[in-house]
Amino acid sequence: MKTLVIHPQDITTKMLSPIYENKKDWTIINYNISNSKLINLIKEHDRIVMMGHGTPYGLLGYNKYVIDSSFVQYLREKKECVHIWCNADEFVKKYNLKGFTTGMIISEQQEANFCHVNATLEDVNNSNTLFAESIKNSIDLSSEEMCKKVITNYNTNNNSNVINFNKERIYHF
């Protein structure tokens, strides 16, 4: 399966890079690219993995939406996609897309405060590491199986408020 990863370079989401760092046969886009080139890459690949910061309107990067409604027709053609950004679930539901998806997940201390989740910076950093590890260990599965495995393996032995919050916002559509 040809996999394309779209992960706009951002120091605050660098913790997600271990998900794909040893995938030599995957195409990694972590730089600013034109929409037309990105559309062509999406067309050429079977599975699209999108990760970083975002909103219900799409994936952000380079002071713009890297993925937004203009890409939906191409993403719908894919059997499965992986959508890892805050409120990706709203984007996925709105456009009837398929795949592993996150809702509002906490990846920064400010987000924990905003969501009224009591957490230290260490809690957030630990959660980020474990989240990325859970994704990495399940990324080659179907999105439905990936969802189940991530929820199961995302540090069930820890009573972390951040992890508990995030686990409730991991979906398969």
CSV table of C-alpha atoms in Angstrom, one decimal, residues 18-114:
chain,number,residue,atom,x,y,z
A,18,PRO,CA,8.3,8.8,15.2
A,19,ILE,CA,5.1,7.5,13.7
A,20,TYR,CA,6.7,7.4,10.3
A,21,GLU,CA,10.4,7.9,10.8
A,22,ASN,CA,11.4,4.3,9.9
A,23,LYS,CA,9.0,4.0,7.0
A,24,LYS,CA,11.5,4.1,4.2
A,25,ASP,CA,8.9,3.4,1.5
A,26,TRP,CA,6.5,6.1,2.6
A,27,THR,CA,6.3,9.5,1.0
A,28,ILE,CA,6.7,12.2,3.6
A,29,ILE,CA,5.6,15.8,3.0
A,30,ASN,CA,6.8,18.0,5.9
A,31,TYR,CA,7.4,21.1,3.9
A,32,ASN,CA,5.3,23.7,2.2
A,33,ILE,CA,4.0,22.3,-1.1
A,34,SER,CA,1.6,23.7,-3.7
A,35,ASN,CA,-2.0,22.5,-3.7
A,36,SER,CA,-1.6,21.1,-7.2
A,37,LYS,CA,1.5,19.0,-6.3
A,38,LEU,CA,-0.2,17.8,-3.1
A,39,ILE,CA,-3.4,16.8,-5.0
A,40,ASN,CA,-1.2,14.8,-7.5
A,41,LEU,CA,0.6,13.0,-4.6
A,42,ILE,CA,-2.8,12.2,-3.0
A,43,LYS,CA,-4.0,10.7,-6.2
A,44,GLU,CA,-0.9,8.6,-6.5
A,45,HIS,CA,-1.1,7.0,-3.0
A,46,ASP,CA,-3.5,4.5,-1.5
A,47,ARG,CA,-3.5,5.7,2.1
A,48,ILE,CA,-3.1,9.3,3.3
A,49,VAL,CA,-1.9,10.1,6.8
A,50,MET,CA,-2.4,13.7,7.9
A,51,MET,CA,-1.1,15.0,11.2
A,52,GLY,CA,-0.4,18.2,13.0
A,53,HIS,CA,-2.4,21.2,14.2
A,54,GLY,CA,-5.8,21.8,12.8
A,55,THR,CA,-9.4,22.9,13.2
A,56,PRO,CA,-12.8,21.6,12.0
A,57,TYR,CA,-11.9,23.3,8.7
A,58,GLY,CA,-8.8,21.2,8.1
A,59,LEU,CA,-5.1,20.6,8.7
A,60,LEU,CA,-2.9,23.7,9.4
A,61,GLY,CA,0.6,24.5,8.4
A,62,TYR,CA,2.7,27.3,6.9
A,63,ASN,CA,0.1,30.0,7.9
A,64,LYS,CA,-2.6,28.3,5.8
A,65,TYR,CA,-4.8,25.2,5.6
A,66,VAL,CA,-2.7,22.5,4.0
A,67,ILE,CA,-5.8,20.2,3.9
A,68,ASP,CA,-9.2,21.8,3.6
A,69,SER,CA,-12.5,21.3,1.8
A,70,SER,CA,-10.8,21.6,-1.7
A,71,PHE,CA,-9.1,18.2,-1.0
A,72,VAL,CA,-12.2,16.3,0.0
A,73,GLN,CA,-13.0,14.9,-3.4
A,74,TYR,CA,-9.6,13.3,-3.5
A,75,LEU,CA,-9.6,12.1,0.0
A,76,ARG,CA,-13.0,10.4,-0.5
A,77,GLU,CA,-11.5,8.3,-3.2
A,78,LYS,CA,-9.2,6.7,-0.7
A,79,LYS,CA,-10.2,3.5,1.1
A,80,GLU,CA,-8.8,4.8,4.4
A,81,CYS,CA,-7.2,7.9,5.7
A,82,VAL,CA,-5.6,8.8,9.0
A,83,HIS,CA,-6.6,12.2,10.4
A,84,ILE,CA,-4.6,13.3,13.5
A,85,TRP,CA,-5.3,16.9,14.4
A,86,CYS,CA,-7.5,18.7,16.9
A,87,ASN,CA,-11.1,18.5,15.8
A,88,ALA,CA,-10.4,16.4,12.7
A,89,ASP,CA,-13.6,14.5,13.7
A,90,GLU,CA,-15.7,17.5,12.7
A,91,PHE,CA,-14.0,17.8,9.4
A,92,VAL,CA,-14.4,14.1,8.7
A,93,LYS,CA,-18.0,14.0,9.7
A,94,LYS,CA,-18.9,17.1,7.7
A,95,TYR,CA,-17.4,15.6,4.5
A,96,ASN,CA,-18.3,12.0,5.1
A,97,LEU,CA,-14.7,10.8,5.1
A,98,LYS,CA,-13.4,7.5,6.4
A,99,GLY,CA,-10.6,6.4,8.6
A,100,PHE,CA,-8.8,6.8,12.0
A,101,THR,CA,-9.6,10.2,13.4
A,102,THR,CA,-9.0,12.4,16.4
A,103,GLY,CA,-11.2,15.0,18.1
A,104,MET,CA,-10.0,17.7,20.3
A,105,ILE,CA,-6.9,16.1,21.8
A,106,ILE,CA,-4.5,17.7,24.3
A,107,SER,CA,-0.9,18.0,23.0
A,108,GLU,CA,0.1,21.2,24.7
A,109,GLN,CA,-0.1,22.6,28.3
A,110,GLN,CA,-2.4,25.5,27.0
A,111,GLU,CA,-4.8,23.0,25.6
A,112,ALA,CA,-5.1,21.2,28.9
A,113,ASN,CA,-5.8,24.5,30.6
A,114,PHE,CA,-8.4,25.4,27.9
